[in-house]
Amino acid sequence: MRLAGFYLFAALVALLPVLFPDNYFVIVIGASAGLHVILAVGLNLLMGYAGQISLGHAAFFGMGAYASAILTTRFGWPSLLALAAGLVATGAIAWLLARPILRLRGHYLAMATLGFGIIVHVIMVQATRWTGGPDGLAGIPPLNLFGWSVEGDLQWYGVIVAAMLLALWLALNLVDSQVGRALRAVHGSEFAAQMMGVDTGRAKTQVFVVSALFAAFAGSLFAHQQAFVSPDSFNLTISVELVTMVVLGGMASTFGAACGAIALTLLHQGLVVFEDYEMLIHGALLMAVMIFLPQGLFVGLSQGAQRLWVTLRQES
Amino acid sequence: MTENSITVEGLEQSFGGVMALAGVSFQAPEGLIYAIIGPNGAGKTTLFNALCGFYQPSAGSIHFNGHELCGLPPHRIAALGMARTFQNLQLFFNMTVVENVMVGCHLRARTGLLAAALRLPRIRREERRLREWAHVALALCDLADRAEQPAGALPYGLMKRVEIARALAAKPRLLLLDEPAAGLNDTETLALRELIARIRASGVTVLLVEHHMPLVMGISDRLLVLDYGSVLAEGTPAEIQADPRVVAAYLGGAVQYAV
């Protein structure tokens, strides 16, 4: 019963391509939304649960992507090995960064992570010899899973959805454990958490690394799916969008973050037809959500539905 | 001395030019209720914060459970068997009551990040055990029926009780209670008094900072009186109440409440 919502969601995403066969919107936008879900759920562990903001999360997304891109195109590594190497490298960098950076709080932490994101982006643009510079890296080979080469939109949908479900499952397990409670305790009162014996520095470091690993994992998949990476996919705008997904869906709720990621992905697609007005409508919608549903779309709406249900039952 | 007693010698804590603790020494014997009283600003909460590692004392030593505490971070001190509550509530308002208390069990839990993420069978067993322990602590504090409520939805008096349950869940040897009766009505204060007596009966040494004189005089075995960061007097409740310096400096008319 603990994972009832998860199984329902898994059944839904598995059924979508059956209900809407050969539907470009479902398959392509769905895959894109799936990657965003992995990113948002990972960031939510750090932001929503542990209460630490990161405005540079696109950097970890980019590290995973560039690790896969560079290792497969320039060194001819097998894609799975490159993916693993990307995870190890990103995890190591996040770990080295975590101790000094997570000593900071609030605005200072926001500025520091922002700066980190910008530095990584500059490296992607400037280290032309490795990254291809602003033009990016093309010709990334397809993902090869033990002999199965992932090609075509439908196959990619399957792989990304499976990866997304794995990320969701891991996050749900983590949150509903002593590790997750310790994280929420850090958010609730760091001093009290320490007095309960929680090594808060270690807990924050761990969640920062886990969050970075989620992003790097999504990045590797993204690089293979697109067969091309460029710095534009990992700039400050993307970092801000990831934060928006978490806040939009509802902080400290794994499904909330997933819901925010899906909603924002759909919103972008839906607003493409308005061209120049896209940013305007986008901004207005976000403001409306923050004013009327400050706990986020998912959390706010589900609480509203619960209240409605209770009221209806009392009246009947 | 024995494991559960705490010995403080020449403890100094200065903030810039202000000497919040100017050489405090005392020994709280094992299994007793040791109260620390004094006027506002005497340094009581500063003393607690220094004992539990939140402040780094400028000088002096704190000996507890065979260890020197000065210089250790709070989570290490907690691991040696010290737990505390807070004058200003430090509940985890983003969790339910039972989850708050389960965090209190943190030191008794063996968890690993990877094992938790994969939900290995031992994590499932651990979860059940933690929940049972938390319910024992909740029952001790008469909070069993509130377990699943959000911590923030409780009345103030019960929130203070949750803090005590959370501290007890760690199975401490030494419990620091920082003004547990502040904001409580008479009925709640009476219940608190019973609870503190039960905690002592279970073998836990209690350090109590409190302004409620009938409670302090009624329940404490020994008292330490602080004034301007220094020890003014130390002794049994009867001795303290008879001490003219204490009466002059602090207690005033409160002597008549003596139990």
GROMACS .gro file of N, CA and C in nm, chain B residues 102-248:
model
  441
  418MET      N    1   1.064   0.928   1.597
  418MET     CA    2   1.152   0.832   1.529
  418MET      C    3   1.288   0.894   1.498
  419VAL      N    4   1.290   1.025   1.468
  419VAL     CA    5   1.420   1.092   1.450
  419VAL      C    6   1.497   1.084   1.581
  420GLY      N    7   1.424   1.093   1.693
  420GLY     CA    8   1.489   1.080   1.824
  420GLY      C    9   1.559   0.947   1.840
  421CYS      N   10   1.509   0.844   1.772
  421CYS     CA   11   1.571   0.710   1.780
  421CYS      C   12   1.694   0.699   1.691
  422HIS      N   13   1.734   0.809   1.628
  422HIS     CA   14   1.838   0.801   1.523
  422HIS      C   15   1.962   0.724   1.567
  423LEU      N   16   2.006   0.749   1.690
  423LEU     CA   17   2.130   0.687   1.736
  423LEU      C   18   2.117   0.537   1.757
  424ARG      N   19   1.994   0.491   1.772
  424ARG     CA   20   1.973   0.347   1.792
  424ARG      C   21   1.949   0.278   1.660
  425ALA      N   22   1.941   0.356   1.552
  425ALA     CA   23   1.913   0.299   1.421
  425ALA      C   24   2.042   0.272   1.345
  426ARG      N   25   2.043   0.166   1.269
  426ARG     CA   26   2.155   0.141   1.179
  426ARG      C   27   2.102   0.155   1.037
  427THR      N   28   2.139   0.264   0.974
  427THR     CA   29   2.085   0.286   0.840
  427THR      C   30   2.198   0.314   0.744
  428GLY      N   31   2.177   0.278   0.621
  428GLY     CA   32   2.270   0.314   0.516
  428GLY      C   33   2.190   0.374   0.404
  429LEU      N   34   2.249   0.469   0.337
  429LEU     CA   35   2.179   0.540   0.230
  429LEU      C   36   2.136   0.443   0.120
  430LEU      N   37   2.230   0.360   0.077
  430LEU     CA   38   2.201   0.270  -0.034
  430LEU      C   39   2.097   0.166   0.006
  431ALA      N   40   2.115   0.110   0.126
  431ALA     CA   41   2.019   0.010   0.175
  431ALA      C   42   1.880   0.070   0.184
  432ALA      N   43   1.871   0.196   0.228
  432ALA     CA   44   1.742   0.262   0.240
  432ALA      C   45   1.679   0.285   0.103
  433ALA      N   46   1.762   0.330   0.007
  433ALA     CA   47   1.711   0.358  -0.127
  433ALA      C   48   1.660   0.230  -0.193
  434LEU      N   49   1.726   0.118  -0.165
  434LEU     CA   50   1.685  -0.009  -0.226
  434LEU      C   51   1.581  -0.081  -0.141
  435ARG      N   52   1.550  -0.025  -0.024
  435ARG     CA   53   1.452  -0.084   0.068
  435ARG      C   54   1.481  -0.232   0.092
  436LEU      N   55   1.602  -0.259   0.136
  436LEU     CA   56   1.640  -0.397   0.168
  436LEU      C   57   1.558  -0.447   0.286
  437PRO      N   58   1.544  -0.578   0.298
  437PRO     CA   59   1.463  -0.633   0.408
  437PRO      C   60   1.504  -0.581   0.545
  438ARG      N   61   1.634  -0.561   0.566
  438ARG     CA   62   1.676  -0.516   0.699
  438ARG      C   63   1.628  -0.373   0.727
  439ILE      N   64   1.610  -0.294   0.621
  439ILE     CA   65   1.555  -0.160   0.640
  439ILE      C   66   1.409  -0.169   0.683
  440ARG      N   67   1.336  -0.264   0.622
  440ARG     CA   68   1.195  -0.282   0.660
  440ARG      C   69   1.182  -0.321   0.807
  441ARG      N   70   1.271  -0.413   0.849
  441ARG     CA   71   1.269  -0.454   0.991
  441ARG      C   72   1.304  -0.336   1.080
  442GLU      N   73   1.405  -0.261   1.036
  442GLU     CA   74   1.449  -0.145   1.112
  442GLU      C   75   1.334  -0.043   1.129
  443GLU      N   76   1.259  -0.022   1.021
  443GLU     CA   77   1.147   0.072   1.026
  443GLU      C   78   1.045   0.030   1.132
  444ARG      N   79   1.014  -0.100   1.132
  444ARG     CA   80   0.917  -0.150   1.230
  444ARG      C   81   0.967  -0.129   1.372
  445ARG      N   82   1.099  -0.158   1.392
  445ARG     CA   83   1.157  -0.145   1.524
  445ARG      C   84   1.156   0.001   1.570
  446LEU      N   85   1.195   0.091   1.479
  446LEU     CA   86   1.197   0.233   1.514
  446LEU      C   87   1.059   0.282   1.554
  447ARG      N   88   0.959   0.234   1.478
  447ARG     CA   89   0.821   0.276   1.507
  447ARG      C   90   0.778   0.225   1.644
  448GLU      N   91   0.816   0.102   1.676
  448GLU     CA   92   0.782   0.047   1.808
  448GLU      C   93   0.849   0.129   1.919
  449TRP      N   94   0.978   0.156   1.903
  449TRP     CA   95   1.050   0.234   2.004
  449TRP      C   96   0.983   0.370   2.023
  450ALA      N   97   0.948   0.432   1.909
  450ALA     CA   98   0.887   0.565   1.916
  450ALA      C   99   0.755   0.558   1.992
  451HIS      N  100   0.679   0.450   1.969
  451HIS     CA  101   0.551   0.438   2.037
  451HIS      C  102   0.570   0.416   2.188
  452VAL      N  103   0.678   0.349   2.226
  452VAL     CA  104   0.707   0.333   2.370
  452VAL      C  105   0.730   0.470   2.432
  453ALA      N  106   0.812   0.553   2.367
  453ALA     CA  107   0.841   0.687   2.419
  453ALA      C  108   0.715   0.772   2.422
  454LEU      N  109   0.630   0.758   2.319
  454LEU     CA  110   0.505   0.835   2.314
  454LEU      C  111   0.412   0.794   2.428
  455ALA      N  112   0.405   0.662   2.452
  455ALA     CA  113   0.317   0.613   2.558
  455ALA      C  114   0.364   0.665   2.694
  456LEU      N  115   0.496   0.668   2.714
  456LEU     CA  116   0.551   0.718   2.840
  456LEU      C  117   0.509   0.863   2.863
  457CYS      N  118   0.494   0.937   2.756
  457CYS     CA  119   0.458   1.079   2.767
  457CYS      C  120   0.308   1.101   2.743
  458ASP      N  121   0.229   0.996   2.747
  458ASP     CA  122   0.083   1.005   2.727
  458ASP      C  123   0.047   1.070   2.594
  459LEU      N  124   0.118   1.033   2.489
  459LEU     CA  125   0.092   1.093   2.359
  459LEU      C  126   0.051   0.989   2.255
  460ALA      N  127   0.023   0.867   2.301
  460ALA     CA  128  -0.001   0.756   2.208
  460ALA      C  129  -0.108   0.790   2.105
  461ASP      N  130  -0.215   0.859   2.147
  461ASP     CA  131  -0.326   0.885   2.054
  461ASP      C  132  -0.296   0.999   1.957
  462ARG      N  133  -0.182   1.064   1.972
  462ARG     CA  134  -0.149   1.176   1.884
  462ARG      C  135  -0.046   1.139   1.778
  463ALA      N  136  -0.005   1.012   1.776
  463ALA     CA  137   0.110   0.969   1.697
  463ALA      C  138   0.105   1.016   1.551
  464GLU      N  139  -0.011   1.001   1.487
  464GLU     CA  140  -0.015   1.025   1.343
  464GLU      C  141  -0.050   1.169   1.307
  465GLN      N  142  -0.067   1.256   1.406
  465GLN     CA  143  -0.102   1.394   1.375
  465GLN      C  144   0.023   1.473   1.335
  466PRO      N  145   0.006   1.575   1.250
  466PRO     CA  146   0.120   1.661   1.219
  466PRO      C  147   0.165   1.732   1.347
  467ALA      N  148   0.296   1.740   1.369
  467ALA     CA  149   0.346   1.797   1.494
  467ALA      C  150   0.297   1.939   1.514
  468GLY      N  151   0.279   2.012   1.404
  468GLY     CA  152   0.239   2.152   1.415
  468GLY      C  153   0.093   2.171   1.454
  469ALA      N  154   0.013   2.063   1.448
  469ALA     CA  155  -0.129   2.076   1.474
  469ALA      C  156  -0.162   2.060   1.623
  470LEU      N  157  -0.061   2.030   1.704
  470LEU     CA  158  -0.085   2.004   1.847
  470LEU      C  159  -0.092   2.133   1.927
  471PRO      N  160  -0.166   2.132   2.039
  471PRO     CA  161  -0.160   2.246   2.130
  471PRO      C  162  -0.020   2.259   2.189
  472TYR      N  163   0.013   2.381   2.232
  472TYR     CA  164   0.149   2.411   2.276
  472TYR      C  165   0.200   2.316   2.384
  473GLY      N  166   0.116   2.288   2.482
  473GLY     CA  167   0.159   2.202   2.592
  473GLY      C  168   0.200   2.063   2.544
  474LEU      N  169   0.125   2.012   2.445
  474LEU     CA  170   0.158   1.879   2.392
  474LEU      C  171   0.283   1.882   2.306
  475MET      N  172   0.304   1.994   2.236
  475MET     CA  173   0.428   2.006   2.157
  475MET      C  174   0.549   1.992   2.250
  476LYS      N  175   0.542   2.055   2.364
  476LYS     CA  176   0.654   2.047   2.458
  476LYS      C  177   0.674   1.902   2.504
  477ARG      N  178   0.563   1.832   2.516
  477ARG     CA  179   0.569   1.691   2.555
  477ARG      C  180   0.634   1.607   2.445
  478VAL      N  181   0.603   1.640   2.318
  478VAL     CA  182   0.663   1.566   2.206
  478VAL      C  183   0.814   1.584   2.210
  479GLU      N  184   0.859   1.703   2.245
  479GLU     CA  185   1.005   1.725   2.254
  479GLU      C  186   1.066   1.633   2.360
  480ILE      N  187   0.995   1.615   2.471
  480ILE     CA  188   1.047   1.526   2.575
  480ILE      C  189   1.047   1.381   2.525
  481ALA      N  190   0.937   1.342   2.459
  481ALA     CA  191   0.930   1.205   2.404
  481ALA      C  192   1.042   1.181   2.304
  482ARG      N  193   1.066   1.282   2.220
  482ARG     CA  194   1.171   1.270   2.118
  482ARG      C  195   1.307   1.254   2.184
  483ALA      N  196   1.332   1.330   2.292
  483ALA     CA  197   1.459   1.318   2.362
  483ALA      C  198   1.471   1.182   2.431
  484LEU      N  199   1.360   1.134   2.488
  484LEU     CA  200   1.364   1.004   2.558
  484LEU      C  201   1.385   0.889   2.462
  485ALA      N  202   1.335   0.907   2.338
  485ALA     CA  203   1.347   0.799   2.239
  485ALA      C  204   1.493   0.763   2.212
  486ALA      N  205   1.583   0.857   2.241
  486ALA     CA  206   1.725   0.829   2.220
  486ALA      C  207   1.782   0.744   2.333
  487LYS      N  208   1.702   0.711   2.433
  487LYS     CA  209   1.750   0.636   2.551
  487LYS      C  210   1.870   0.704   2.613
  488PRO      N  211   1.857   0.831   2.652
  488PRO     CA  212   1.973   0.905   2.703
  488PRO      C  213   2.008   0.862   2.846
  489ARG      N  214   2.135   0.889   2.884
  489ARG     CA  215   2.175   0.873   3.024
  489ARG      C  216   2.150   1.004   3.098
  490LEU      N  217   2.160   1.112   3.022
  490LEU     CA  218   2.146   1.246   3.080
  490LEU      C  219   2.048   1.324   2.994
  491LEU      N  220   1.947   1.382   3.059
  491LEU     CA  221   1.845   1.457   2.984
  491LEU      C  222   1.848   1.602   3.030
  492LEU      N  223   1.861   1.695   2.936
  492LEU     CA  224   1.859   1.837   2.966
  492LEU      C  225   1.722   1.892   2.931
  493LEU      N  226   1.651   1.941   3.030
  493LEU     CA  227   1.519   2.000   3.005
  493LEU      C  228   1.529   2.152   3.022
  494ASP      N  229   1.505   2.226   2.914
  494ASP     CA  230   1.518   2.371   2.918
  494ASP      C  231   1.379   2.434   2.930
  495GLU      N  232   1.344   2.478   3.048
  495GLU     CA  233   1.215   2.539   3.079
  495GLU      C  234   1.095   2.458   3.027
  496PRO      N  235   1.083   2.334   3.072
  496PRO     CA  236   0.973   2.251   3.022
  496PRO      C  237   0.836   2.301   3.066
  497ALA      N  238   0.828   2.378   3.173
  497ALA     CA  239   0.697   2.421   3.223
  497ALA      C  240   0.655   2.556   3.167
  498ALA      N  241   0.743   2.623   3.095
  498ALA     CA  242   0.709   2.756   3.042
  498ALA      C  243   0.589   2.744   2.948
  499GLY      N  244   0.487   2.824   2.974
  499GLY     CA  245   0.370   2.824   2.887
  499GLY      C  246   0.268   2.716   2.919
  500LEU      N  247   0.294   2.635   3.022
  500LEU     CA  248   0.199   2.530   3.058
  500LEU      C  249   0.101   2.581   3.165
  501ASN      N  250  -0.022   2.528   3.164
  501ASN     CA  251  -0.115   2.564   3.270
  501ASN      C  252  -0.091   2.473   3.391
  502ASP      N  253  -0.167   2.493   3.499
  502ASP     CA  254  -0.139   2.420   3.624
  502ASP      C  255  -0.154   2.269   3.609
  503THR      N  256  -0.259   2.227   3.537
  503THR     CA  257  -0.280   2.083   3.518
  503THR      C  258  -0.163   2.023   3.441
  504GLU      N  259  -0.123   2.092   3.334
  504GLU     CA  260  -0.013   2.041   3.252
  504GLU      C  261   0.117   2.038   3.332
  505THR      N  262   0.137   2.138   3.417
  505THR     CA  263   0.259   2.143   3.498
  505THR      C  264   0.263   2.025   3.596
  506LEU      N  265   0.145   1.993   3.650
  506LEU     CA  266   0.138   1.879   3.742
  506LEU      C  267   0.173   1.749   3.669
  507ALA      N  268   0.117   1.734   3.549
  507ALA     CA  269   0.147   1.615   3.469
  507ALA      C  270   0.295   1.610   3.435
  508LEU      N  271   0.352   1.727   3.407
  508LEU     CA  272   0.495   1.734   3.375
  508LEU      C  273   0.579   1.687   3.493
  509ARG      N  274   0.535   1.729   3.611
  509ARG     CA  275   0.608   1.691   3.732
  509ARG      C  276   0.609   1.539   3.747
  510GLU      N  277   0.497   1.478   3.724
  510GLU     CA  278   0.491   1.331   3.730
  510GLU      C  279   0.581   1.268   3.627
  511LEU      N  280   0.579   1.327   3.507
  511LEU     CA  281   0.661   1.273   3.398
  511LEU      C  282   0.809   1.280   3.433
  512ILE      N  283   0.853   1.394   3.487
  512ILE     CA  284   0.995   1.409   3.523
  512ILE      C  285   1.032   1.309   3.632
  513ALA      N  286   0.940   1.288   3.726
  513ALA     CA  287   0.966   1.190   3.832
  513ALA      C  288   0.980   1.050   3.772
  514ARG      N  289   0.896   1.019   3.673
  514ARG     CA  290   0.904   0.888   3.608
  514ARG      C  291   1.037   0.872   3.535
  515ILE      N  292   1.082   0.981   3.472
  515ILE     CA  293   1.209   0.977   3.399
  515ILE      C  294   1.324   0.948   3.495
  516ARG      N  295   1.322   1.015   3.611
  516ARG     CA  296   1.426   0.989   3.710
  516ARG      C  297   1.419   0.844   3.757
  517ALA      N  298   1.297   0.797   3.779
  517ALA     CA  299   1.281   0.659   3.828
  517ALA      C  300   1.338   0.558   3.729
  518SER      N  301   1.341   0.595   3.600
  518SER     CA  302   1.396   0.502   3.500
  518SER      C  303   1.548   0.506   3.496
  519GLY      N  304   1.608   0.590   3.583
  519GLY     CA  305   1.754   0.589   3.593
  519GLY      C  306   1.825   0.697   3.514
  520VAL      N  307   1.748   0.787   3.454
  520VAL     CA  308   1.809   0.894   3.375
  520VAL      C  309   1.840   1.012   3.466
  521THR      N  310   1.960   1.065   3.453
  521THR     CA  311   1.995   1.188   3.525
  521THR      C  312   1.929   1.306   3.453
  522VAL      N  313   1.869   1.397   3.529
  522VAL     CA  314   1.799   1.509   3.466
  522VAL      C  315   1.862   1.641   3.509
  523LEU      N  316   1.897   1.723   3.409
  523LEU     CA  317   1.935   1.861   3.437
  523LEU      C  318   1.815   1.947   3.398
  524LEU      N  319   1.771   2.030   3.491
  524LEU     CA  320   1.646   2.103   3.470
  524LEU      C  321   1.669   2.252   3.484
  525VAL      N  322   1.642   2.326   3.378
  525VAL     CA  323   1.638   2.472   3.387
  525VAL      C  324   1.493   2.511   3.393
  526GLU      N  325   1.451   2.584   3.496
  526GLU     CA  326   1.309   2.614   3.509
  526GLU      C  327   1.287   2.737   3.597
  527HIS      N  328   1.183   2.813   3.564
  527HIS     CA  329   1.149   2.930   3.643
  527HIS      C  330   1.035   2.902   3.742
  528HIS      N  331   0.964   2.794   3.718
  528HIS     CA  332   0.845   2.763   3.798
  528HIS      C  333   0.892   2.709   3.934
  529MET      N  334   0.895   2.798   4.035
  529MET     CA  335   0.960   2.763   4.162
  529MET      C  336   0.893   2.646   4.237
  530PRO      N  337   0.760   2.640   4.243
  530PRO     CA  338   0.702   2.523   4.313
  530PRO      C  339   0.746   2.392   4.250
  531LEU      N  340   0.753   2.389   4.116
  531LEU     CA  341   0.797   2.266   4.048
  531LEU      C  342   0.942   2.236   4.082
  532VAL      N  343   1.028   2.337   4.070
  532VAL     CA  344   1.171   2.317   4.092
  532VAL      C  345   1.197   2.271   4.236
  533MET      N  346   1.138   2.344   4.331
  533MET     CA  347   1.164   2.312   4.472
  533MET      C  348   1.104   2.177   4.510
  534GLY      N  349   0.994   2.143   4.445
  534GLY     CA  350   0.927   2.019   4.480
  534GLY      C  351   0.995   1.895   4.427
  535ILE      N  352   1.061   1.907   4.313
  535ILE     CA  353   1.107   1.786   4.245
  535ILE      C  354   1.258   1.770   4.245
  536SER      N  355   1.334   1.879   4.261
  536SER     CA  356   1.480   1.870   4.245
  536SER      C  357   1.545   1.808   4.368
  537ASP      N  358   1.655   1.736   4.342
  537ASP     CA  359   1.734   1.683   4.452
  537ASP      C  360   1.838   1.785   4.496
  538ARG      N  361   1.896   1.851   4.398
  538ARG     CA  362   1.992   1.958   4.428
  538ARG      C  363   1.970   2.072   4.330
  539LEU      N  364   2.015   2.190   4.369
  539LEU     CA  365   2.001   2.307   4.283
  539LEU      C  366   2.133   2.381   4.268
  540LEU      N  367   2.146   2.444   4.153
  540LEU     CA  368   2.258   2.533   4.127
  540LEU      C  369   2.197   2.669   4.096
  541VAL      N  370   2.241   2.773   4.166
  541VAL     CA  371   2.187   2.907   4.139
  541VAL      C  372   2.292   2.987   4.064
  542LEU      N  373   2.256   3.032   3.945
  542LEU     CA  374   2.346   3.115   3.865
  542LEU      C  375   2.301   3.260   3.874
  543ASP      N  376   2.399   3.350   3.874
  543ASP     CA  377   2.370   3.492   3.865
  543ASP      C  378   2.485   3.558   3.789
  544TYR      N  379   2.452   3.632   3.685
  544TYR     CA  380   2.555   3.695   3.601
  544TYR      C  381   2.664   3.596   3.560
  545GLY      N  382   2.626   3.478   3.525
  545GLY     CA  383   2.723   3.382   3.474
  545GLY      C  384   2.810   3.315   3.578
  546SER      N  385   2.784   3.340   3.705
  546SER     CA  386   2.865   3.276   3.810
  546SER      C  387   2.774   3.197   3.902
  547VAL      N  388   2.834   3.101   3.973
  547VAL     CA  389   2.758   3.023   4.069
  547VAL      C  390   2.738   3.105   4.196
  548LEU      N  391   2.611   3.123   4.231
  548LEU     CA  392   2.580   3.200   4.352
  548LEU      C  393   2.568   3.106   4.470
  549ALA      N  394   2.509   2.990   4.447
  549ALA     CA  395   2.492   2.894   4.556
  549ALA      C  396   2.466   2.756   4.496
  550GLU      N  397   2.486   2.654   4.578
  550GLU     CA  398   2.460   2.517   4.534
  550GLU      C  399   2.416   2.438   4.655
  551GLY      N  400   2.315   2.355   4.642
  551GLY     CA  401   2.273   2.276   4.758
  551GLY      C  402   2.137   2.214   4.738
  552THR      N  403   2.082   2.159   4.846
  552THR     CA  404   1.948   2.100   4.840
  552THR      C  405   1.845   2.213   4.837
  553PRO      N  406   1.722   2.184   4.798
  553PRO     CA  407   1.620   2.289   4.795
  553PRO      C  408   1.609   2.361   4.930
  554ALA      N  409   1.617   2.287   5.040
  554ALA     CA  410   1.603   2.350   5.171
  554ALA      C  411   1.719   2.447   5.196
  555GLU      N  412   1.840   2.403   5.162
  555GLU     CA  413   1.957   2.489   5.181
  555GLU      C  414   1.948   2.616   5.096
  556ILE      N  415   1.905   2.598   4.972
  556ILE     CA  416   1.896   2.712   4.881
  556ILE      C  417   1.795   2.814   4.932
  557GLN      N  418   1.680   2.762   4.981
  557GLN     CA  419   1.577   2.853   5.027
  557GLN      C  420   1.618   2.927   5.154
  558ALA      N  421   1.712   2.866   5.229
  558ALA     CA  422   1.756   2.929   5.353
  558ALA      C  423   1.875   3.022   5.330
  559ASP      N  424   1.930   3.017   5.209
  559ASP     CA  425   2.050   3.096   5.182
  559ASP      C  426   2.011   3.243   5.162
  560PRO      N  427   2.058   3.331   5.250
  560PRO     CA  428   2.017   3.471   5.238
  560PRO      C  429   2.061   3.536   5.107
  561ARG      N  430   2.175   3.496   5.054
  561ARG     CA  431   2.222   3.557   4.928
  561ARG      C  432   2.125   3.526   4.816
  562VAL      N  433   2.079   3.399   4.812
  562VAL     CA  434   1.986   3.359   4.706
  562VAL      C  435   1.854   3.434   4.721
  563VAL      N  436   1.808   3.439   4.844
  563VAL     CA  437   1.681   3.507   4.870
  563VAL      C  438   1.691   3.652   4.825
  564ALA      N  439   1.802   3.715   4.858
  564ALA     CA  440   1.820   3.855   4.823
  564ALA      C  441   1.830   3.873   4.672
   0.00000   0.00000   0.00000
